[in-house]
Amino acid sequence: MNEYEFDFQQPMPENEQPQSSGYVQPQTYPSYREAPPKAPKKSGGKGIAAIALCCALLGGVLGTGGTLLAGHYLGSSQSAAAGKNVSTMVEGLRESSVIQTVQVDTGKQMTAAEVYAANVHSTVGITTSVTTNYFGFQTTSAASGSGFIITADGYILTNYHVIENSNSITVSMYDGTTYDAALIGYDESNDIAVLKIDADGLTPVILGDSDNLNVGDSVVAIGNPLGELTFSLTAGLVSAKDRQVTLSSNVTMNLLQTDCAINSGNSGGALFNLYGEVIGVTNAKYSSSSSSGASIDNIGFAIPINSIRSVVESIIEKGYISKPYMGVTVADVSTESQMYGLPQGAAIYSVAEGGPAEKAGLQTGDIVTGANGTDITCREDLVNVVSAMKVGDELTVTVYRQGEILDITVVIEEQIQSALANETQQSSQSGSPRGYGGRY
């Protein structure tokens, strides 16, 4: 079984594209360096630090969704009695999904064996039938990955790249039972997908707090390496937190780094602490390319559970992704600009018309140097602050504007993004919509 590889490259602060937060084309601000043209996506690993997405082959997206918002359809009919045209509007009706959070005591530290015994029945194997592979060829082979149960009635979390481009998804349980799974929704920018199987009385995992981790903490992963060594456990430590890694698709993610053995087929599986709580979703590893003689071992990555939990809940409950929205396009202030006296920060390239930033009085050319008491030294700092906020929260930003220092308060609004298509929608309170991968 071939392993699908992604190149990762460490961020290059002096030569990266601007992060943006409205559907507004960035306008080059003369004092800052211009963003380079986007490099074409590479299909294989090159260089010493290629990262393999941990699924056997690239998976796929089903055009189905149990939590899609009900649509409205228009029809017309002729009334013979009245002799008038009568228009009929048909409104969809469905039961809404509600997630109820139940807290359990996880104060007792367990051994790796106890964590495995408590969670192996919550772990699943995922097989996706692919009709067209990544290279455009027809194939009947399967792409294997992992996932884990998050609700007793059959919602399952996995990686987006595990199910990408598939036309059917099969979930296998530890006891050998298999289910056909429906794709409820996904967020490609966070590499997550939510599936649903028709089952009740399942054992869900316990979600933990990935912010409450320290480098050196013990962790274990349960998954299906190579798609063949099913329900395997590997153990290791948290090697680093907030490791910023950029895929060849130019999507940047802040990930947990671990020395747990993470291999092809582990993608989508859970990373547990020794309290039996899920603190991450395994999704990638470093691997050496064929042109390099270097050997790279035990450098794996997982998506922090705190960074995606609200997205998962939004997909299940609403059928779409709800994210905080500020309405600006930003980039780092280059070293050259700082040499001419400009401060470090997030430079605003453009402001979305009608968006929260415009309403608050932010302008193109402003440099954000602080936000709610946190120093902003680069665009990523501002992205992290906005991402952690909720709709309706107030964000007080400190900006440098032509030699003046100003404090401006922005009321964060909601951005609505489809969970099953590349289309996005904006709530009526906000201006231009935002797409994934950098706009905020």
Short mmCIF file of C-alpha atoms in Angstrom, two decimals:
data_model
loop_
_atom_site.label_atom_id
_atom_site.label_comp_id
_atom_site.label_asym_id
_atom_site.label_seq_id
_atom_site.Cartn_x
_atom_site.Cartn_y
_atom_site.Cartn_z
CA MET A 1 0.00 0.00 0.00
CA ASN A 2 1.53 3.27 -1.14
CA GLU A 3 1.84 6.14 1.26
CA TYR A 4 0.58 9.52 0.13
CA GLU A 5 3.08 12.22 1.02
CA PHE A 6 2.71 15.95 1.52
CA ASP A 7 5.62 18.34 1.61
CA PHE A 8 5.68 20.59 4.64
CA GLN A 9 7.88 23.60 4.87
CA GLN A 10 8.58 25.70 7.90
CA PRO A 11 7.08 29.20 7.69
CA MET A 12 9.26 31.90 6.13
CA PRO A 13 8.27 35.10 7.92
CA GLU A 14 9.95 37.33 5.37
CA ASN A 15 8.34 35.68 2.37
CA GLU A 16 4.86 34.44 3.18
CA GLN A 17 1.46 35.38 1.87
CA PRO A 18 -0.82 37.68 3.82
CA GLN A 19 -3.52 36.30 6.03
CA SER A 20 -6.84 37.90 5.19
CA SER A 21 -10.27 38.11 6.68
CA GLY A 22 -12.79 39.17 4.12
CA TYR A 23 -13.42 38.43 0.50
CA VAL A 24 -11.29 41.42 -0.46
CA GLN A 25 -8.26 41.19 -2.69
CA PRO A 26 -5.14 42.33 -0.80
CA GLN A 27 -3.85 45.70 -1.96
CA THR A 28 -0.10 46.10 -1.72
CA TYR A 29 0.80 48.66 0.88
CA PRO A 30 3.99 50.36 -0.32
CA SER A 31 5.78 50.18 3.04
CA TYR A 32 5.52 46.39 3.21
CA ARG A 33 6.89 43.64 1.08
CA GLU A 34 4.57 42.07 -1.51
CA ALA A 35 3.31 38.52 -1.09
CA PRO A 36 4.98 36.10 -3.54
CA PRO A 37 2.90 34.17 -6.08
CA LYS A 38 1.50 30.93 -4.71
CA ALA A 39 3.67 27.95 -5.55
CA PRO A 40 2.04 25.03 -7.37
CA LYS A 41 1.06 22.10 -5.18
CA LYS A 42 3.64 19.32 -5.12
CA SER A 43 2.54 15.73 -5.40
CA GLY A 44 5.48 14.10 -3.68
CA GLY A 45 8.01 14.69 -0.93
CA LYS A 46 11.16 16.64 -1.81
CA GLY A 47 13.89 17.72 0.52
CA ILE A 48 14.77 16.38 3.90
CA ALA A 49 11.62 17.55 5.67
CA ALA A 50 8.76 16.15 3.62
CA ILE A 51 5.72 15.29 5.71
CA ALA A 52 3.46 12.38 4.91
CA LEU A 53 -0.22 12.72 5.62
CA CYS A 54 -0.89 9.52 7.45
CA CYS A 55 -3.35 7.76 5.23
CA ALA A 56 -2.56 5.01 2.75
CA LEU A 57 -4.05 6.85 -0.23
CA LEU A 58 -5.89 10.12 -0.68
CA GLY A 59 -9.58 9.69 0.28
CA GLY A 60 -12.66 11.66 -0.82
CA VAL A 61 -15.72 13.77 -0.22
CA LEU A 62 -19.28 12.49 -0.36
CA GLY A 63 -21.96 14.88 -1.45
CA THR A 64 -24.21 14.07 1.46
CA GLY A 65 -24.87 15.65 4.80
CA GLY A 66 -27.33 14.84 7.56
CA THR A 67 -26.96 18.32 8.99
CA LEU A 68 -27.41 20.39 5.81
CA LEU A 69 -29.69 23.35 6.33
CA ALA A 70 -33.17 22.69 4.88
CA GLY A 71 -33.60 24.41 1.50
CA HIS A 72 -36.55 26.33 0.10
CA TYR A 73 -37.94 25.40 -3.30
CA LEU A 74 -40.40 27.29 -5.48
CA GLY A 75 -43.06 25.80 -7.70
CA SER A 76 -46.15 27.07 -9.51
CA SER A 77 -49.56 25.59 -10.31
CA GLN A 78 -52.71 26.69 -12.12
CA SER A 79 -55.90 27.03 -10.06
CA ALA A 80 -58.75 25.95 -12.34
CA ALA A 81 -61.41 27.22 -9.95
CA ALA A 82 -60.05 30.69 -9.43
CA GLY A 83 -58.33 31.05 -12.78
CA LYS A 84 -55.24 32.46 -11.09
CA ASN A 85 -51.61 31.43 -10.95
CA VAL A 86 -50.77 30.15 -7.50
CA SER A 87 -47.12 29.93 -6.38
CA THR A 88 -46.28 27.31 -3.80
CA MET A 89 -43.28 27.52 -1.50
CA VAL A 90 -42.10 24.24 0.02
CA GLU A 91 -40.23 24.45 3.30
CA GLY A 92 -38.03 21.64 4.59
CA LEU A 93 -38.52 20.38 8.14
CA ARG A 94 -36.05 18.28 10.11
CA GLU A 95 -35.06 17.63 13.68
CA SER A 96 -32.06 19.66 14.76
CA SER A 97 -29.08 17.94 16.33
CA VAL A 98 -28.08 19.04 19.80
CA ILE A 99 -24.85 18.12 21.56
CA GLN A 100 -25.11 17.67 25.29
CA THR A 101 -21.85 17.82 27.22
CA VAL A 102 -21.53 15.48 30.19
CA GLN A 103 -18.57 15.87 32.51
CA VAL A 104 -16.88 12.81 33.97
CA ASP A 105 -14.12 12.46 36.53
CA THR A 106 -10.78 11.91 34.82
CA GLY A 107 -8.60 12.77 37.79
CA LYS A 108 -6.97 9.35 38.00
CA GLN A 109 -3.84 8.82 35.93
CA MET A 110 -3.79 5.53 34.05
CA THR A 111 -1.22 3.28 32.50
CA ALA A 112 -0.97 3.07 28.72
CA ALA A 113 -2.60 -0.36 28.92
CA GLU A 114 -5.56 1.08 30.84
CA VAL A 115 -5.97 3.94 28.34
CA TYR A 116 -5.99 1.40 25.51
CA ALA A 117 -8.56 -0.85 27.21
CA ALA A 118 -10.83 2.12 27.92
CA ASN A 119 -10.70 3.54 24.39
CA VAL A 120 -10.04 0.81 21.84
CA HIS A 121 -13.80 0.27 21.43
CA SER A 122 -14.12 4.01 20.69
CA THR A 123 -11.54 3.77 17.89
CA VAL A 124 -12.55 2.91 14.32
CA GLY A 125 -10.91 2.01 11.08
CA ILE A 126 -12.02 3.95 7.99
CA THR A 127 -11.96 2.57 4.46
CA THR A 128 -12.94 4.76 1.52
CA SER A 129 -13.64 3.46 -1.95
CA VAL A 130 -11.95 5.76 -4.41
CA THR A 131 -13.02 5.92 -8.05
CA THR A 132 -10.52 8.58 -9.15
CA ASN A 133 -7.20 8.87 -7.35
CA TYR A 134 -5.04 11.92 -6.69
CA PHE A 135 -3.26 11.60 -10.04
CA GLY A 136 -6.50 11.44 -12.01
CA PHE A 137 -6.45 7.70 -12.69
CA GLN A 138 -9.40 5.38 -12.15
CA THR A 139 -8.82 2.90 -9.32
CA THR A 140 -10.71 0.46 -7.15
CA SER A 141 -8.17 0.41 -4.32
CA ALA A 142 -9.05 1.60 -0.87
CA ALA A 143 -7.68 4.39 1.27
CA SER A 144 -7.38 3.53 4.94
CA GLY A 145 -7.31 5.76 7.95
CA SER A 146 -8.52 6.01 11.52
CA GLY A 147 -11.20 7.84 13.48
CA PHE A 148 -12.87 7.89 16.86
CA ILE A 149 -16.42 7.99 18.20
CA ILE A 150 -17.45 11.30 19.77
CA THR A 151 -21.14 10.61 20.55
CA ALA A 152 -23.04 7.49 21.60
CA ASP A 153 -25.39 7.83 18.61
CA GLY A 154 -22.68 7.48 15.99
CA TYR A 155 -20.87 10.72 15.21
CA ILE A 156 -17.22 10.06 14.33
CA LEU A 157 -14.29 12.45 13.91
CA THR A 158 -11.47 11.87 11.43
CA ASN A 159 -9.18 13.80 9.08
CA TYR A 160 -10.49 15.45 5.93
CA HIS A 161 -7.64 14.00 3.89
CA VAL A 162 -8.72 10.47 4.91
CA ILE A 163 -12.10 10.77 3.17
CA GLU A 164 -11.24 13.27 0.41
CA ASN A 165 -12.48 12.32 -3.09
CA SER A 166 -14.17 9.08 -1.99
CA ASN A 167 -17.59 7.91 -3.09
CA SER A 168 -18.27 5.61 -0.14
CA ILE A 169 -17.03 5.34 3.43
CA THR A 170 -16.97 2.22 5.59
CA VAL A 171 -16.30 2.27 9.34
CA SER A 172 -14.94 -0.82 11.11
CA MET A 173 -15.27 -1.35 14.86
CA TYR A 174 -12.91 -3.23 17.15
CA ASP A 175 -15.35 -6.17 17.39
CA GLY A 176 -15.39 -6.52 13.60
CA THR A 177 -18.75 -4.82 13.02
CA THR A 178 -18.83 -2.57 9.96
CA TYR A 179 -21.09 0.35 9.08
CA ASP A 180 -21.68 2.51 6.04
CA ALA A 181 -20.91 6.10 7.04
CA ALA A 182 -22.33 9.38 5.79
CA LEU A 183 -20.17 12.49 5.55
CA ILE A 184 -21.86 15.16 7.66
CA GLY A 185 -19.38 17.95 7.03
CA TYR A 186 -15.74 18.93 6.90
CA ASP A 187 -13.34 21.82 7.31
CA GLU A 188 -10.45 21.41 4.90
CA SER A 189 -8.43 24.22 6.45
CA ASN A 190 -8.41 22.33 9.78
CA ASP A 191 -8.13 18.88 8.12
CA ILE A 192 -11.15 17.47 9.93
CA ALA A 193 -14.30 15.63 8.84
CA VAL A 194 -17.38 14.50 10.76
CA LEU A 195 -19.01 11.18 9.83
CA LYS A 196 -22.26 9.56 11.02
CA ILE A 197 -23.13 5.88 11.28
CA ASP A 198 -26.55 4.42 12.05
CA ALA A 199 -25.84 3.05 15.52
CA ASP A 200 -26.76 3.70 19.16
CA GLY A 201 -25.26 2.84 22.51
CA LEU A 202 -21.68 3.35 21.35
CA THR A 203 -18.85 4.29 23.69
CA PRO A 204 -17.60 7.80 22.93
CA VAL A 205 -14.17 9.10 23.87
CA ILE A 206 -13.67 11.69 26.59
CA LEU A 207 -12.49 15.04 25.22
CA GLY A 208 -9.69 16.72 27.13
CA ASP A 209 -8.04 20.13 27.24
CA SER A 210 -5.13 20.41 24.83
CA ASP A 211 -4.14 23.74 26.35
CA ASN A 212 -3.45 21.92 29.61
CA LEU A 213 -0.43 20.11 28.16
CA ASN A 214 3.25 20.45 28.82
CA VAL A 215 6.22 19.43 26.73
CA GLY A 216 7.30 16.11 28.19
CA ASP A 217 3.80 14.88 29.07
CA SER A 218 3.18 11.24 28.18
CA VAL A 219 0.71 10.53 25.36
CA VAL A 220 -0.51 7.47 23.45
CA ALA A 221 -2.03 7.08 20.00
CA ILE A 222 -4.49 4.39 18.88
CA GLY A 223 -4.97 3.84 15.17
CA ASN A 224 -4.53 1.62 12.14
CA PRO A 225 -0.97 2.01 10.80
CA LEU A 226 -0.58 0.95 7.16
CA GLY A 227 -4.29 0.14 7.14
CA GLU A 228 -3.35 -3.42 8.13
CA LEU A 229 -1.99 -3.33 11.68
CA THR A 230 -5.39 -2.39 13.04
CA PHE A 231 -6.05 -0.96 16.50
CA SER A 232 -2.39 -0.51 17.36
CA LEU A 233 -1.13 1.55 20.29
CA THR A 234 2.03 3.64 20.26
CA ALA A 235 3.36 5.67 23.16
CA GLY A 236 5.58 8.72 23.49
CA LEU A 237 5.82 12.27 24.76
CA VAL A 238 4.66 15.71 23.75
CA SER A 239 7.76 16.99 21.93
CA ALA A 240 6.52 20.54 21.27
CA LYS A 241 3.36 22.66 21.38
CA ASP A 242 2.11 25.14 18.78
CA ARG A 243 4.49 23.86 16.13
CA GLN A 244 3.64 25.93 13.06
CA VAL A 245 3.82 23.77 9.96
CA THR A 246 2.85 24.70 6.39
CA LEU A 247 1.59 22.12 3.93
CA SER A 248 2.50 22.28 0.26
CA SER A 249 -1.05 23.60 -0.29
CA ASN A 250 0.04 26.68 1.73
CA VAL A 251 -2.36 25.85 4.55
CA THR A 252 -0.60 26.56 7.84
CA MET A 253 -1.57 24.72 11.00
CA ASN A 254 -0.41 24.99 14.60
CA LEU A 255 0.09 21.38 15.67
CA LEU A 256 1.21 19.31 18.63
CA GLN A 257 4.47 17.49 17.97
CA THR A 258 4.95 14.03 19.42
CA ASP A 259 7.48 11.21 19.21
CA CYS A 260 4.69 8.63 19.15
CA ALA A 261 5.10 6.43 16.10
CA ILE A 262 2.64 7.90 13.56
CA ASN A 263 2.43 6.07 10.25
CA SER A 264 0.31 5.79 7.14
CA GLY A 265 -3.18 4.78 8.29
CA ASN A 266 -2.93 6.53 11.67
CA SER A 267 -4.49 9.71 10.26
CA GLY A 268 -7.69 10.67 12.04
CA GLY A 269 -6.94 8.61 15.13
CA ALA A 270 -6.96 10.01 18.65
CA LEU A 271 -3.97 11.15 20.67
CA PHE A 272 -4.65 10.55 24.37
CA ASN A 273 -3.09 11.80 27.57
CA LEU A 274 -2.67 9.34 30.44
CA TYR A 275 -5.96 10.46 31.95
CA GLY A 276 -7.70 8.80 29.01
CA GLU A 277 -8.70 12.10 27.40
CA VAL A 278 -8.38 12.95 23.71
CA ILE A 279 -6.09 15.94 23.37
CA GLY A 280 -5.33 15.71 19.64
CA VAL A 281 -6.16 14.18 16.25
CA THR A 282 -3.11 12.61 14.58
CA ASN A 283 -2.70 13.83 11.03
CA ALA A 284 0.90 14.04 9.81
CA LYS A 285 4.53 13.04 10.22
CA TYR A 286 7.93 13.99 8.92
CA SER A 287 9.51 11.60 6.46
CA SER A 288 12.64 11.71 4.34
CA SER A 289 12.26 11.99 0.58
CA SER A 290 13.65 9.47 -1.87
CA SER A 291 16.32 11.96 -2.95
CA SER A 292 17.59 12.35 0.60
CA GLY A 293 19.65 9.86 2.51
CA ALA A 294 18.58 11.29 5.85
CA SER A 295 16.61 9.10 8.23
CA ILE A 296 13.82 10.85 10.15
CA ASP A 297 12.07 9.00 12.94
CA ASN A 298 9.43 9.73 15.55
CA ILE A 299 8.38 13.22 14.46
CA GLY A 300 4.61 13.10 14.30
CA PHE A 301 1.92 15.74 14.56
CA ALA A 302 -1.62 16.04 15.90
CA ILE A 303 -4.29 18.72 15.67
CA PRO A 304 -4.99 20.14 19.16
CA ILE A 305 -8.54 19.21 20.14
CA ASN A 306 -9.24 22.71 21.52
CA SER A 307 -8.58 24.29 18.12
CA ILE A 308 -11.28 22.27 16.35
CA ARG A 309 -13.88 21.44 19.00
CA SER A 310 -16.16 24.40 18.25
CA VAL A 311 -15.94 23.66 14.52
CA VAL A 312 -16.97 20.04 15.09
CA GLU A 313 -19.91 21.09 17.26
CA SER A 314 -21.00 23.65 14.67
CA ILE A 315 -20.97 21.04 11.89
CA ILE A 316 -23.11 18.64 13.93
CA GLU A 317 -25.57 21.15 15.38
CA LYS A 318 -25.88 23.69 12.56
CA GLY A 319 -24.72 21.97 9.39
CA TYR A 320 -22.22 24.72 8.72
CA ILE A 321 -19.05 26.18 10.23
CA SER A 322 -19.36 29.29 12.35
CA LYS A 323 -16.19 31.26 12.98
CA PRO A 324 -15.33 34.66 14.45
CA TYR A 325 -14.95 37.37 11.82
CA MET A 326 -13.02 40.63 11.98
CA GLY A 327 -12.96 41.72 8.34
CA VAL A 328 -9.36 42.60 7.50
CA THR A 329 -6.56 41.34 5.28
CA VAL A 330 -3.18 41.39 7.02
CA ALA A 331 0.49 40.58 6.53
CA ASP A 332 3.70 40.78 8.53
CA VAL A 333 5.62 44.04 8.56
CA SER A 334 8.85 43.27 6.73
CA THR A 335 12.31 43.80 8.23
CA GLU A 336 12.99 46.43 5.58
CA SER A 337 9.95 48.43 6.67
CA GLN A 338 10.99 48.16 10.30
CA MET A 339 14.37 49.63 9.37
CA TYR A 340 12.51 52.77 8.30
CA GLY A 341 10.89 53.08 11.72
CA LEU A 342 7.67 51.07 11.36
CA PRO A 343 6.83 48.77 14.29
CA GLN A 344 6.43 45.01 14.27
CA GLY A 345 2.87 43.86 13.92
CA ALA A 346 0.10 42.81 11.56
CA ALA A 347 -0.18 45.31 8.72
CA ILE A 348 -3.68 45.79 7.30
CA TYR A 349 -3.68 45.48 3.53
CA SER A 350 -7.43 45.90 3.10
CA VAL A 351 -10.62 46.28 5.11
CA ALA A 352 -13.80 44.43 4.12
CA GLU A 353 -16.63 46.77 3.17
CA GLY A 354 -19.35 46.70 5.78
CA GLY A 355 -17.33 44.41 8.03
CA PRO A 356 -16.65 44.83 11.74
CA ALA A 357 -13.23 46.41 11.24
CA GLU A 358 -14.61 49.09 8.90
CA LYS A 359 -17.45 49.83 11.31
CA ALA A 360 -14.89 50.30 14.10
CA GLY A 361 -12.75 52.68 12.03
CA LEU A 362 -9.74 50.53 11.08
CA GLN A 363 -8.06 51.58 7.85
CA THR A 364 -5.78 50.16 5.19
CA GLY A 365 -2.21 50.88 6.26
CA ASP A 366 -2.85 50.52 9.99
CA ILE A 367 -0.40 48.28 11.83
CA VAL A 368 -1.93 46.25 14.66
CA THR A 369 0.62 46.00 17.48
CA GLY A 370 -1.63 44.77 20.29
CA ALA A 371 -4.98 43.08 20.87
CA ASN A 372 -6.75 42.84 24.22
CA GLY A 373 -3.47 43.27 26.07
CA THR A 374 -1.54 40.76 23.95
CA ASP A 375 1.44 41.94 21.90
CA ILE A 376 0.96 41.43 18.17
CA THR A 377 4.31 41.01 16.41
CA CYS A 378 3.09 39.22 13.26
CA ARG A 379 -0.08 38.26 11.41
CA GLU A 380 -0.22 34.85 13.10
CA ASP A 381 -0.49 36.50 16.51
CA LEU A 382 -3.60 38.37 15.42
CA VAL A 383 -5.09 35.28 13.76
CA ASN A 384 -4.73 33.34 17.02
CA VAL A 385 -6.37 36.09 19.09
CA VAL A 386 -9.36 36.45 16.72
CA SER A 387 -9.79 32.67 16.37
CA ALA A 388 -10.13 32.30 20.14
CA MET A 389 -12.95 34.86 20.35
CA LYS A 390 -16.72 34.40 20.18
CA VAL A 391 -19.35 36.26 18.17
CA GLY A 392 -20.24 39.46 19.99
CA ASP A 393 -16.94 39.72 21.87
CA GLU A 394 -15.15 43.06 21.85
CA LEU A 395 -11.57 43.16 20.58
CA THR A 396 -9.58 46.26 21.50
CA VAL A 397 -6.66 46.61 19.11
CA THR A 398 -3.73 48.98 19.42
CA VAL A 399 -2.74 50.34 16.01
CA TYR A 400 0.06 52.45 14.63
CA ARG A 401 -1.27 54.95 12.08
CA GLN A 402 1.10 57.46 10.50
CA GLY A 403 3.01 58.09 13.69
CA GLU A 404 0.01 57.94 16.03
CA ILE A 405 -0.92 55.18 18.46
CA LEU A 406 -4.66 54.51 18.64
CA ASP A 407 -6.88 52.08 20.56
CA ILE A 408 -9.86 50.89 18.51
CA THR A 409 -12.57 48.47 19.67
CA VAL A 410 -13.95 45.97 17.14
CA VAL A 411 -17.08 43.90 17.79
CA ILE A 412 -16.46 40.39 16.45
CA GLU A 413 -19.15 39.08 14.10
CA GLU A 414 -20.00 35.66 12.68
CA GLN A 415 -18.72 34.17 9.48
CA ILE A 416 -20.72 31.25 8.13
CA GLN A 417 -18.91 28.74 5.94
CA SER A 418 -20.41 25.73 4.22
CA ALA A 419 -19.24 22.43 5.70
CA LEU A 420 -19.78 20.47 2.48
CA ALA A 421 -18.71 22.79 -0.33
CA ASN A 422 -16.16 25.43 -1.19
CA GLU A 423 -18.88 28.06 -1.16
CA THR A 424 -19.13 30.35 1.83
CA GLN A 425 -21.91 32.49 3.23
CA GLN A 426 -21.72 35.47 5.53
CA SER A 427 -24.19 36.27 8.24
CA SER A 428 -26.37 39.29 7.59
CA GLN A 429 -24.59 41.24 10.32
CA SER A 430 -21.20 41.03 8.60
CA GLY A 431 -19.84 42.37 5.38
CA SER A 432 -17.97 40.26 2.87
CA PRO A 433 -17.75 36.52 3.52
CA ARG A 434 -14.64 34.74 4.54
CA GLY A 435 -13.14 31.58 3.09
CA TYR A 436 -10.95 29.10 4.88
CA GLY A 437 -7.19 29.28 5.06
CA GLY A 438 -6.34 32.76 6.27
CA ARG A 439 -9.21 35.21 6.03
CA TYR A 440 -10.59 36.25 9.41
#
